[in-house]
XYZ file of C-alpha atoms in Angstrom:
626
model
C 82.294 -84.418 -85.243
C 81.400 -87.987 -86.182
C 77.429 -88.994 -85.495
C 79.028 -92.083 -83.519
C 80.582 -89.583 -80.810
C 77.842 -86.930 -81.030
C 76.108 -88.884 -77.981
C 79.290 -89.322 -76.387
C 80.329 -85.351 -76.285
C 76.298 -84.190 -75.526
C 76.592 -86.483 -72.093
C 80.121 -85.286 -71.031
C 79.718 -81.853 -71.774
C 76.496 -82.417 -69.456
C 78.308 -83.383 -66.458
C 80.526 -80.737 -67.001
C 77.710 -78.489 -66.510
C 75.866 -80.238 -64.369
C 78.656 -80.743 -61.852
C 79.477 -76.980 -61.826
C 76.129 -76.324 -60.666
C 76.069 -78.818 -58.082
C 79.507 -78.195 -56.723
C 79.273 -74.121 -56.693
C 75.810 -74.266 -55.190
C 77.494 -76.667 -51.975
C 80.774 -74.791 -51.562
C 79.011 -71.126 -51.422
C 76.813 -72.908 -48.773
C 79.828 -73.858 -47.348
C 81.576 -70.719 -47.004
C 78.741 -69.217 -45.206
C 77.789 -71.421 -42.888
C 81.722 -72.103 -42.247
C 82.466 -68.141 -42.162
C 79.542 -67.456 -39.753
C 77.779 -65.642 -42.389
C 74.748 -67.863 -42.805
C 72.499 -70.192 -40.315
C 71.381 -72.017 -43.261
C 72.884 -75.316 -41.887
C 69.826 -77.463 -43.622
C 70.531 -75.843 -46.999
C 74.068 -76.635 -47.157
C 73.145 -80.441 -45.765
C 71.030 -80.214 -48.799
C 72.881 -79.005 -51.134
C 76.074 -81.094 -49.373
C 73.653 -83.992 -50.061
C 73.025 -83.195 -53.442
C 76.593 -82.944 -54.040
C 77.469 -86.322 -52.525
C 74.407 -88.032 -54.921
C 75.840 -86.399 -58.169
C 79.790 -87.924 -57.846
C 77.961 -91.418 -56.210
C 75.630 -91.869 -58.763
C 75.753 -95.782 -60.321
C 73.745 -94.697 -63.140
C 76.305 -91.794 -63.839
C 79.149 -94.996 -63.313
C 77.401 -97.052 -66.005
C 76.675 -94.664 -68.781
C 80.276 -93.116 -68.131
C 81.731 -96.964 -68.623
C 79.176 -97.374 -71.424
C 80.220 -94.242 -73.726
C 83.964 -94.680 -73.069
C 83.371 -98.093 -74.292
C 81.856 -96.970 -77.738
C 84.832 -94.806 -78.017
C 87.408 -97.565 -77.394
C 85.986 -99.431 -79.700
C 86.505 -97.243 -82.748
C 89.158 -97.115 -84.889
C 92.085 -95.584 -83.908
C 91.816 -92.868 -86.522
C 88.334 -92.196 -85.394
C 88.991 -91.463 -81.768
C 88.670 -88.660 -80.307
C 91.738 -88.007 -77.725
C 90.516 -84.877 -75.694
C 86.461 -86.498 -75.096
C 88.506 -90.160 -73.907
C 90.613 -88.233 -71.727
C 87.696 -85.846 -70.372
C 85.280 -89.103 -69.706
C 88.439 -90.899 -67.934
C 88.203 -88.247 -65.739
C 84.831 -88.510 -64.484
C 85.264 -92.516 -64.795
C 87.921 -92.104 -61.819
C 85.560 -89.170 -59.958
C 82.915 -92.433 -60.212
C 84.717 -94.982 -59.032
C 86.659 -93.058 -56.007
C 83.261 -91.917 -55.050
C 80.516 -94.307 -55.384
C 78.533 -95.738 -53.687
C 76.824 -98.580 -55.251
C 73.804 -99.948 -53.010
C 70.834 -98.332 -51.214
C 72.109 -99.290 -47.816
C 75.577 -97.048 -48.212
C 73.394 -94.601 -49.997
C 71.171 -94.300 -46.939
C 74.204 -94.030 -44.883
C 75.929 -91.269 -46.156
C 72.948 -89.074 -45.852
C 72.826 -90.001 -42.015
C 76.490 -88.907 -41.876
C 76.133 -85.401 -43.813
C 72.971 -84.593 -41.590
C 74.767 -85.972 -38.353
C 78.075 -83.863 -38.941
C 75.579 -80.848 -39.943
C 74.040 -80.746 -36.638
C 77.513 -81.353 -34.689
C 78.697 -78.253 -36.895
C 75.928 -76.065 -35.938
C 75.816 -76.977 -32.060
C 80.141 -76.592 -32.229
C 79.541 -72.899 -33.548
C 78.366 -72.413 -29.466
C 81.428 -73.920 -27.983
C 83.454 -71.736 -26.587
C 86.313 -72.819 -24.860
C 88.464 -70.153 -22.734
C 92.176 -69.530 -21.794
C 93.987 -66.409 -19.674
C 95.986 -64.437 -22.390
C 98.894 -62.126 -22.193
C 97.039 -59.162 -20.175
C 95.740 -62.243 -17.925
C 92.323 -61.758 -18.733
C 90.228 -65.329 -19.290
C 88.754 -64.842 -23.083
C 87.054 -67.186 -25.130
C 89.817 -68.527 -27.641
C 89.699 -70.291 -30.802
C 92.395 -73.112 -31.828
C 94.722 -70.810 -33.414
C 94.680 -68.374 -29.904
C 94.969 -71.331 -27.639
C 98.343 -72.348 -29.941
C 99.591 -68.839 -29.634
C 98.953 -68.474 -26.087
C 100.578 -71.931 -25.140
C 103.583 -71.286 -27.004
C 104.319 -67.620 -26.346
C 103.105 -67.014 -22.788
C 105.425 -66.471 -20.653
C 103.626 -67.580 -17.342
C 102.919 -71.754 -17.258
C 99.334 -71.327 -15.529
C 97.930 -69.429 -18.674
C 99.612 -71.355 -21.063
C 98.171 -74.519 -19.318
C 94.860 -72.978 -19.179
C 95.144 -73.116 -23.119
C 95.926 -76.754 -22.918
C 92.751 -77.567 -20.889
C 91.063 -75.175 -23.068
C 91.575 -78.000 -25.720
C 90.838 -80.282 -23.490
C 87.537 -78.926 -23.440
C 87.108 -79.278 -26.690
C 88.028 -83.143 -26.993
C 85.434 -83.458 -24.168
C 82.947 -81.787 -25.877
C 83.204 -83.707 -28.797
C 83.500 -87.110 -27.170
C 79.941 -85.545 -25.480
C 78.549 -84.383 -28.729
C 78.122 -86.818 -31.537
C 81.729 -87.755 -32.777
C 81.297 -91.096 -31.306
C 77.940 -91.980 -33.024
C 79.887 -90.560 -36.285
C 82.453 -93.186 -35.805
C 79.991 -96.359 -35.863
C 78.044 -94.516 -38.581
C 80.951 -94.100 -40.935
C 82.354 -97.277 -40.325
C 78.920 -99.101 -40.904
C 78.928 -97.160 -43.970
C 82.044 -98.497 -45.226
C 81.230 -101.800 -44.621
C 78.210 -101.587 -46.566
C 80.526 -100.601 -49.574
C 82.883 -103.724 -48.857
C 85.984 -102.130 -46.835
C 86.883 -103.663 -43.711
C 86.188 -100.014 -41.846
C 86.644 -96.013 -42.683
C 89.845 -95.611 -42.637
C 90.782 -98.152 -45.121
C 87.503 -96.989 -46.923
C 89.649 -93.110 -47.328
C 92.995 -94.638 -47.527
C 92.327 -96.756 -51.032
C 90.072 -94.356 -52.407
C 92.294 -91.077 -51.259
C 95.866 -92.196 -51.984
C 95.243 -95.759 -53.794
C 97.309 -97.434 -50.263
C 96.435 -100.144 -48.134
C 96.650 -99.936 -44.287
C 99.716 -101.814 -44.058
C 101.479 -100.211 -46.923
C 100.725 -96.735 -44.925
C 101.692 -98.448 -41.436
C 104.980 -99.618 -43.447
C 105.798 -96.176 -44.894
C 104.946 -94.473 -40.796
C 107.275 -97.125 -38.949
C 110.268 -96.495 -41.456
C 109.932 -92.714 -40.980
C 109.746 -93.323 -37.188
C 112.366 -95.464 -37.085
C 114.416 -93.304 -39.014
C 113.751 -89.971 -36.816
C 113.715 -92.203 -33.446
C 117.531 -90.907 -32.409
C 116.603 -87.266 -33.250
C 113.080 -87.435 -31.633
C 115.031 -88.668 -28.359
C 117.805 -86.392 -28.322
C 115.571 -83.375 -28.560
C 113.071 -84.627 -25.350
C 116.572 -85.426 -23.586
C 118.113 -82.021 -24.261
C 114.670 -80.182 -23.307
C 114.840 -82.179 -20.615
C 118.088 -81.377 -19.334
C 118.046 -77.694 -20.254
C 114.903 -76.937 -18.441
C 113.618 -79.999 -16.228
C 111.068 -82.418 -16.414
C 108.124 -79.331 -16.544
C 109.619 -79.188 -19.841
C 108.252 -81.814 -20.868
C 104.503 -81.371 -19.973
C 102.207 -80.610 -22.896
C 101.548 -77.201 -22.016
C 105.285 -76.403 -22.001
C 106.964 -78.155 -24.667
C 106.310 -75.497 -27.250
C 107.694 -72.204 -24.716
C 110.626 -73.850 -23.706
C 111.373 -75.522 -27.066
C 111.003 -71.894 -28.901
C 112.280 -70.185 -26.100
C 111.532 -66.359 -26.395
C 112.428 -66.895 -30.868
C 108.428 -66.232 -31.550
C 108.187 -63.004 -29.684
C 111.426 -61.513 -31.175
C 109.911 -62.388 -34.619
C 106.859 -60.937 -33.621
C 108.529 -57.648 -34.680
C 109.818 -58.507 -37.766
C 106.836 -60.326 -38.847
C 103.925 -58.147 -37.890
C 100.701 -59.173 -38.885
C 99.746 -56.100 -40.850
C 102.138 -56.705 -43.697
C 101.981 -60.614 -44.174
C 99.578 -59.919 -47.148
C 101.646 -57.556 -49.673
C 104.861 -60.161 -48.215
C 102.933 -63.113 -50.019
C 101.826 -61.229 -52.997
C 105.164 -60.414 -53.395
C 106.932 -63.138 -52.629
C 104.817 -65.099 -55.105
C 104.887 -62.541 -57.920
C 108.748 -63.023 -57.453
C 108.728 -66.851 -57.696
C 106.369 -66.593 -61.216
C 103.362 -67.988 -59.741
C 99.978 -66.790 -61.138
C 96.372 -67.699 -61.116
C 95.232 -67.268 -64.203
C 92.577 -65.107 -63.913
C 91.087 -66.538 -60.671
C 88.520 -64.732 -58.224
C 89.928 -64.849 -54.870
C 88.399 -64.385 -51.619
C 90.565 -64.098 -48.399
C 89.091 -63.952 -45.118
C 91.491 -63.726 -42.613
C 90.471 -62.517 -38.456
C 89.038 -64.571 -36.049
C 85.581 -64.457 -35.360
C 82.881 -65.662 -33.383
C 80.944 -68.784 -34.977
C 83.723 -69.098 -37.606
C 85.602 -72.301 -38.551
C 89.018 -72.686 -36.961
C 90.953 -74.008 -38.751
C 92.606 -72.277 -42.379
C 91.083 -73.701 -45.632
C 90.916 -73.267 -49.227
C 87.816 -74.449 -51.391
C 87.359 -73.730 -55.344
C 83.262 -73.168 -55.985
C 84.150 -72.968 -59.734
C 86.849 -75.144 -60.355
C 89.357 -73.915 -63.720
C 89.178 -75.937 -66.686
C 89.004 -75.586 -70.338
C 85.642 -75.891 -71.710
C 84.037 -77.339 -75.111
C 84.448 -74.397 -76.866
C 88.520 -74.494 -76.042
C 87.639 -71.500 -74.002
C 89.581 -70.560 -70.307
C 87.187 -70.989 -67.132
C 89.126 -69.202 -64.617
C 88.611 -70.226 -61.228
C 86.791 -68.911 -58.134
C 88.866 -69.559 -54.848
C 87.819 -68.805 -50.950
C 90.771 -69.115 -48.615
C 90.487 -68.288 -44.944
C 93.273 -67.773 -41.860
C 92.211 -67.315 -37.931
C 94.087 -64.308 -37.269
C 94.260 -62.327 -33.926
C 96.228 -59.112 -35.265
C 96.650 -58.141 -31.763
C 98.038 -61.191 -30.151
C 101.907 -61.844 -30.607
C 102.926 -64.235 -32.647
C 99.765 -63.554 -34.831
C 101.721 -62.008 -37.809
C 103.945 -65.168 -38.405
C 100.773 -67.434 -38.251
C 99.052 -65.598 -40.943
C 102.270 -65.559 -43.382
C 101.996 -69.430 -42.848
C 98.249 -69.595 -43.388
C 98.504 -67.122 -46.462
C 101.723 -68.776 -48.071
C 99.814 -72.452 -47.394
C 96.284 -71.515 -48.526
C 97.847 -69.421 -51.027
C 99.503 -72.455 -52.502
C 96.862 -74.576 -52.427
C 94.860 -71.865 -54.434
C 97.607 -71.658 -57.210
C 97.202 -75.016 -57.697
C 93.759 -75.073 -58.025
C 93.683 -71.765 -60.291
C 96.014 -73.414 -63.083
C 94.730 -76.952 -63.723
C 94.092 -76.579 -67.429
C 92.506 -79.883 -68.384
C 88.984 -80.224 -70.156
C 86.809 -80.744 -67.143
C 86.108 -79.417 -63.255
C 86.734 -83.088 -62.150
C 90.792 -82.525 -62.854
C 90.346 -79.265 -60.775
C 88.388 -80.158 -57.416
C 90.081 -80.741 -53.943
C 88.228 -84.701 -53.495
C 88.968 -88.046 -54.325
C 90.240 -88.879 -56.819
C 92.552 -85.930 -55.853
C 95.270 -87.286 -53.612
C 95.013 -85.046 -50.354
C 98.757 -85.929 -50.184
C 99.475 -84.059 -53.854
C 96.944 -81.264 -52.481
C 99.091 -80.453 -49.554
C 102.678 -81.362 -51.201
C 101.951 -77.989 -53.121
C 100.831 -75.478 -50.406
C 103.426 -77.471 -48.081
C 106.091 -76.674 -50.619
C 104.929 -72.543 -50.954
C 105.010 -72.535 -46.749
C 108.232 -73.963 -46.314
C 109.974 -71.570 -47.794
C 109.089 -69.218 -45.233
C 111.911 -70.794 -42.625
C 114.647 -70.464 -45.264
C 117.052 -67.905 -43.989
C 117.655 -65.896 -47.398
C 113.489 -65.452 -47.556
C 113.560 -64.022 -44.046
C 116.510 -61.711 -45.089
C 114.437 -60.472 -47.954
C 111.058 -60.499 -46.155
C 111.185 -60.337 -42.158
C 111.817 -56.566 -41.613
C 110.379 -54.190 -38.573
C 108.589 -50.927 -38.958
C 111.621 -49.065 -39.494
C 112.656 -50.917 -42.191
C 115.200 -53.130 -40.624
C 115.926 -56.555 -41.535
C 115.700 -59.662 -39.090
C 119.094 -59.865 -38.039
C 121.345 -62.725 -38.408
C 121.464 -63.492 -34.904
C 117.697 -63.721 -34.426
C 117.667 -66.669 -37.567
C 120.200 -68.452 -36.077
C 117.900 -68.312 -32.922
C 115.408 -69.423 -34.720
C 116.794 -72.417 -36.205
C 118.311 -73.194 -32.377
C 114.726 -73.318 -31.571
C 113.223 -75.111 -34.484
C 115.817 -77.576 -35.687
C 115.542 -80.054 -32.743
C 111.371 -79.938 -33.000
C 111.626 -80.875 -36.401
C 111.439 -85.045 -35.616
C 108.849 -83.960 -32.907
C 106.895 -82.288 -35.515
C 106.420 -84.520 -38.177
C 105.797 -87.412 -35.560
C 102.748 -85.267 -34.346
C 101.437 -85.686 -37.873
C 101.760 -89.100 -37.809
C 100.084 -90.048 -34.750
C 97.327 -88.612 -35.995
C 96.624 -91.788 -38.858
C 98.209 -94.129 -36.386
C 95.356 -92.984 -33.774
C 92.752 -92.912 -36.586
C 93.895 -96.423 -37.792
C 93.237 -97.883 -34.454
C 89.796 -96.102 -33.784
C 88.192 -96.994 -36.679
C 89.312 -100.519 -35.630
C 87.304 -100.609 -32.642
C 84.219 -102.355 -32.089
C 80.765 -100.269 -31.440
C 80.540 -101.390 -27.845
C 83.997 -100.404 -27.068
C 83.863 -96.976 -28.617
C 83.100 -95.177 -24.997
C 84.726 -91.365 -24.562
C 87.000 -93.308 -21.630
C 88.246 -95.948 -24.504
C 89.182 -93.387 -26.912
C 90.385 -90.683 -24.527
C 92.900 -93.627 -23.818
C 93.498 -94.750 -26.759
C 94.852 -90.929 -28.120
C 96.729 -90.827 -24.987
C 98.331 -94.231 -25.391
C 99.061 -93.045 -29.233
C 100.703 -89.803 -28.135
C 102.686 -91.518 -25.458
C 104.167 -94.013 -28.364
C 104.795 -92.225 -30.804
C 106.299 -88.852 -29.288
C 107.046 -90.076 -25.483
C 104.400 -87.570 -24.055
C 101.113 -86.117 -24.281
C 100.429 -84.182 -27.153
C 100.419 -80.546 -26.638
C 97.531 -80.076 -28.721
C 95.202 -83.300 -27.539
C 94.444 -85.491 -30.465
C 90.358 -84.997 -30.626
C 90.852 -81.113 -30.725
C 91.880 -81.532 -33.973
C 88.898 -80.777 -36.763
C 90.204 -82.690 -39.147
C 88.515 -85.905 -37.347
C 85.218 -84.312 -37.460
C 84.284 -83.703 -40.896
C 83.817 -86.499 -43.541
C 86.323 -84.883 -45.833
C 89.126 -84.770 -43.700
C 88.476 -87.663 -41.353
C 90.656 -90.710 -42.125
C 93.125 -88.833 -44.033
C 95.573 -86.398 -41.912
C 98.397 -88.531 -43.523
C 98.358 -86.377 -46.612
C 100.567 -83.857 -44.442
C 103.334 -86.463 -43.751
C 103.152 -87.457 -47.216
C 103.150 -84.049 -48.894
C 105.616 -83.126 -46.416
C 108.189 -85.871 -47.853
C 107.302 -84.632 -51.102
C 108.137 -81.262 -50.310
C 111.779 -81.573 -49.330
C 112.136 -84.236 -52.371
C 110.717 -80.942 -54.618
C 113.034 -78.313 -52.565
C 116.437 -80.789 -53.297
C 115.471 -81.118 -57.345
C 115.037 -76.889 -57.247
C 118.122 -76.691 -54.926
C 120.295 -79.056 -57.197
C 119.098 -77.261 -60.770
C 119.144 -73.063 -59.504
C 120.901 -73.663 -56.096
C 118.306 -71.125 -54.577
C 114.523 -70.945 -54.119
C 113.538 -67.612 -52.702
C 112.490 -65.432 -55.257
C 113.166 -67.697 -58.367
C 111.223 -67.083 -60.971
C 111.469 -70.157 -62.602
C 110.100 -71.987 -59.745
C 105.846 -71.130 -60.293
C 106.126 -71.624 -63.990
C 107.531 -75.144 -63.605
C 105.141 -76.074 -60.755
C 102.095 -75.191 -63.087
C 103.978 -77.419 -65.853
C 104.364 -80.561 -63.943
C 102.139 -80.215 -60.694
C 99.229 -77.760 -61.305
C 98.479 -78.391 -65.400
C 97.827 -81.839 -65.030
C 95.397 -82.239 -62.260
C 94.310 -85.271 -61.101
C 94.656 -86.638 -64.412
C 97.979 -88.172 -62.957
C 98.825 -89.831 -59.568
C 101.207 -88.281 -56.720
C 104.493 -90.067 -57.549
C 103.480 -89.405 -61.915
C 103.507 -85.333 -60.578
C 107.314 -86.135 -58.870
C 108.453 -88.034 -61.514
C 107.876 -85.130 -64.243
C 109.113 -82.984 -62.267
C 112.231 -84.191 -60.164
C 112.823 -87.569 -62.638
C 112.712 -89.695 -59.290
C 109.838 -91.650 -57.785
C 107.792 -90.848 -54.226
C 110.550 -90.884 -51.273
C 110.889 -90.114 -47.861
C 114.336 -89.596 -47.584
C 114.797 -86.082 -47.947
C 112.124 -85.327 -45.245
C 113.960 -87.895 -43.221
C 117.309 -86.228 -43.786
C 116.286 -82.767 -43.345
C 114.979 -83.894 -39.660
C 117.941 -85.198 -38.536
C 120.430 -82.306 -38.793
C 121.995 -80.679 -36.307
C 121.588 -76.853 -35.294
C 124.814 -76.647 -36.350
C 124.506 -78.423 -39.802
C 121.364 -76.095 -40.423
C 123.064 -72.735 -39.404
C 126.110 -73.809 -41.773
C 123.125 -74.339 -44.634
C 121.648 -70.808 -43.822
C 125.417 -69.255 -43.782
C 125.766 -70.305 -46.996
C 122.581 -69.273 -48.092
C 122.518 -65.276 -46.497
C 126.411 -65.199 -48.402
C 124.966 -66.151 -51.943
C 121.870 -64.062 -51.660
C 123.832 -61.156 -50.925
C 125.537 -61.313 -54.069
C 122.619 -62.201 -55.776
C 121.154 -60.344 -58.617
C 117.523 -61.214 -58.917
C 115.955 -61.997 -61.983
C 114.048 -58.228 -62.495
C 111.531 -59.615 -65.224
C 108.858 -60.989 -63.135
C 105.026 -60.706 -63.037
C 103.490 -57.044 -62.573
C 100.547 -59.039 -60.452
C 99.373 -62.405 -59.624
C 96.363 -62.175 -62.278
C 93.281 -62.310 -59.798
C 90.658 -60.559 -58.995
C 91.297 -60.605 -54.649
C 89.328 -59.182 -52.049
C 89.680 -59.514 -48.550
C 86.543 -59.829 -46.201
C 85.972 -59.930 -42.642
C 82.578 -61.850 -42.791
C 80.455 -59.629 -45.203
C 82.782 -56.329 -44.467
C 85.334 -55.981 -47.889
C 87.809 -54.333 -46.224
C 90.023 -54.171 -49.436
C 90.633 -55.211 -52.867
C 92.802 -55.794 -55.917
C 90.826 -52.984 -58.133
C 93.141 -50.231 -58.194
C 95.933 -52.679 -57.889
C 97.684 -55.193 -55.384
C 99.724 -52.150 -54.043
C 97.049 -50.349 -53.095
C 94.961 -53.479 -51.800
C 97.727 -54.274 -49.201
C 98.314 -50.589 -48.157
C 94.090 -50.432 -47.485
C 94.506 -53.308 -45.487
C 97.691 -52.330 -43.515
C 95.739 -49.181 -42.866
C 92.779 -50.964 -41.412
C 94.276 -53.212 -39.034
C 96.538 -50.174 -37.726
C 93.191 -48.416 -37.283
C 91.151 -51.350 -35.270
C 93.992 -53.583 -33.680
C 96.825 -51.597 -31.361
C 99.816 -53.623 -31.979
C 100.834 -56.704 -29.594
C 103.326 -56.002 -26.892
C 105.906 -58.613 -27.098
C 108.380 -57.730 -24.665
């Protein structure tokens, strides 16, 4: 190595190092407090705060500018390729992250310790609905969205709507409100008009109005379909329809329940391992931990977090990563079995991701700026979708005796699905369109009545009724990470079906193609955050970010999707799988219920999924969905 770079490689190998410490120290923190595990909220502040101070450090900024430089300035011959790229890296961690004066400095550690104690004092809300057996139980978010859509009876599925109610008025009660002024006097302190277009430029490189530009076209676009489906609810079933607590029953009708016993909750975990083992996806070595039940005091809401993030290191040597992925599973409530495919398929694509970045340091491989939330989700989006094609159901969706889902039952399914799907992705976007407008407010107007209007106002224009889950029950809005940016999902989403048309237009099928996870890792996963969003879709799919497919694939008919899936059961029937595929997924798994491991990959994936089959058969009797 040449003396001139020797300083050079010592410092970035040092942040390397340094970061990994840092990092793994916050997100173990993180999964215990998060999991219910731990109490030690003040650690993980600290260690949250000691995270923050490492990736918005100026002096870290200026000596990062200052040996890149030096580099630069060599000859061409006596550059050195890999270290450029590697200190590029953390140049663009820097600069998406920090925060360059005392007063913002100051600020942020007011907003970690603020959302630390709202975190700890949330862990005691408990909000209640009346289930199935019509007992009142305290419910999480994922319970509450079970219950309201599969209930049969409308006072217990509106007791899970005012159960979030409860929730948005606890929040309003609790602190969000104070967060609100704090982050937004934060962002002004770093130059940004307010928070929201603080996380927009730094999270997706847009500008307000280029977002409000790309969420009126797709609007616009699904308007006819979005008003055809609240008509036809409408008509089929009355105006009751159309209150929030009834939309979801009446628009999946009894579809959930029948699925309930072809998707049991039991199996969902050997159907992802093989359904991804079939599509060539692997991690690389990775250490995964899944934990998947409800629980008291735990975080409701599925996640995925990488405490050692994979990377190559100075010695060219492979640093597999370490992965914690969690669902909020009821195995006893029906409908719980489909939930936890989508959570494990979702978090399970998020984690392949994050297992095969291969560039030469963690900063490619970590799940924050200057990783685009929107290329974070279009991968785990893209894994879950594939769940409501009819040939994977045909494969996958079978009952205890062995039975497939039956045609009839898909079809049903689509009937039921198809006309949400404009009413779907809207509810995505009034989330940034609501989020827009609140960080827009001035301090003395932000009052619990002013916002509570304000979400209601946003729901009302943007999908012609009251959401049925109420905007500030949402946890995305409450932590720093995912506040400001819940327009990933629409994003991803559009990346998604751009992704599924290239795959459908080169193989003509996706379920079980193994070509599929090898060319992810090639053009999506490798690369990192090395290269934006639209770079990752032009590698792949040779076209630039657009919206059109999602917009297209909302406003089909029934009929036009049914034809689609036709077409799709006749070719897979004839269909002779590719039989070379991965033996495993390469990782280490284990699946915990807090600190109980109630199985593992050791003695195989096989044997992994049959312990866990066996223990949910022994401690949850199986939901009753007639």
């Amino acid at each position: 190595m040449p003396a001139i770079t020797q300083p050079a490689r010592a410092f970035f190998d040092q942040l390397n190092d340094a970061y990994n410490a840092v990092h793994k120290r916050k997100e173990d923190l993180f999964w215990s407090t998060y999991m219910a595990t731990s109490d030690d909220h003040a650690g993980f502040a600290a260690a949250e705060g000691e995270y923050k101070a490492f990736i918005s450090d100026p002096l870290k900024l200026s000596e990062t500018r200052q040996h890149l430089q030096r580099l630069q300035d060599l000859p061409a011959a006596e550059q050195d390729a890999g270290l450029l790229h590697g200190l590029t890296g953390w140049l663009a961690l820097f600069e998406a992250n920090i925060i360059d004066n005392d007063e913002g400095r100051a600020l942020m550690q007011q907003i970690i310790e603020a959302e630390a104690a709202l975190f700890a004092k949330k862990r005691d809300l408990q909000p209640t609905h009346i289930n199935e057996q019509g007992e009142t139980e305290v419910a999480t978010l994922s319970m509450l969205a079970t219950n309201q859509a599969t209930n049969p009876l409308e006072e217990r599925r509106r007791s899970s709507f005012e159960g979030f109610q409860s929730i948005e008025h606890w929040v309003l009660a609790n602190g969000f409100l104070d967060l609100v002024k704090l982050r937004n006097r934060f962002a002004r302190a770093l130059g940004f008009e307010n928070y929201f277009e603080l996380k927009l430029r730094k999270n997706e490189r847009m500008t307000p109005a280029q977002l409000k530009g790309i969420l009126d076209d797709f609007v616009a676009r699904t308007d006819e379909a979005h008003a055809r489906t609240l008509a036809g609810l409408k008509a089929q079933h009355g105006d009751a329809a159309l209150l929030p607590w009834n939309l979801r029953f009446f628009s999946s009708g009894d579809v959930v329940r029948r699925m309930d016993e072809y998707m049991p909750f039991g199996p969902a975990l050997r159907r992802w391992v093989e359904s991804f083992r079939r599509l060539g996806i692997q991690y690389r070595g990775a250490t995964m931990q899944l934990d998947l039940l409800e629980r008291k005091g735990k975080y409701q809401n599925g996640f995925c977090h990488g405490p050692i993030p994979s990377y190559v290191n100075e010695k060219g040597e492979w640093v597999a990563g370490q992965i914690n992925f969690t669902a909020e599973a009821k195995p006893d409530q029906v409908g719980s079995g489909l939930r936890a495919i989508n959570t494990l398929f979702h978090e399970g694509g998020h984690a392949a991701h994050f297992a095969n970045v291969a560039q030469n340091s963690p900063c490619f491989s970590q799940e924050f700026a200057p990783t685009s939330m929107a290329y974070a989700e279009t991968q785990s989006m893209f894994c879950d979708s594939l769940l409501a094609d009819a040939d994977w159901l045909k494969r996958y969706a079978k009952n205890a005796a062995g039975e497939a889902i039956p045609d009839q039952l898909i079809h049903d399914r689509i009937a039921s699905s198809q006309p949400m799907r404009a009413f779907d992705e809207r509810s995505i976007a009034v989330v940034p369109y609501f989020e827009a407008a609140l960080y827009e407010m001035r301090d003395e107007d932000l009052t619990a009545e002013s916002v509570l209007a304000l979400a209601r106002a946003t729901e009302q224009r943007v999908l012609g009724m009251a959401s049925p889950r109420p905007m500030l029950a949402i946890p995305h809005l409450l932590n720093q990470e995912s506040a400001a940016s819940y327009q990933g999902y629409l994003l991803a989403h559009m990346a998604v079906y751009q992704t599924r048309a290239y795959f459908l237009r080169e193989y003509g099928y996706l379920t079980d193609n193994v070509a599929i996870g090898p060319q992810l890792a090639q053009h999506y996963w490798v690369p990192g955050n090395s290269i934006d969003h639209d770079a990752t879709l032009r590698s792949l799919t040779g076209e630039g970010f657009s919206a059109r497919y999602l917009a297209e694939a909302c406003n089909q008919s029934v009929d036009d999707c049914w034809r689609d899936a036709q077409a799709k059961l006749a070719t897979a029937a004839t269909r002779v799988y590719p039989s070379e595929v991965p033996a495993a997924l390469d990782a280490q798994i284990r699946v915990v219920h807090g600190d109980e491991v109630l199985a593992d990959s050791s003695d195989g994936e096989a044997a992994m999924c049959s312990r866990f089959e066996a223990w949910v058969k022994a401690n949850f009797p199986q939901p009753v969905a007639a």
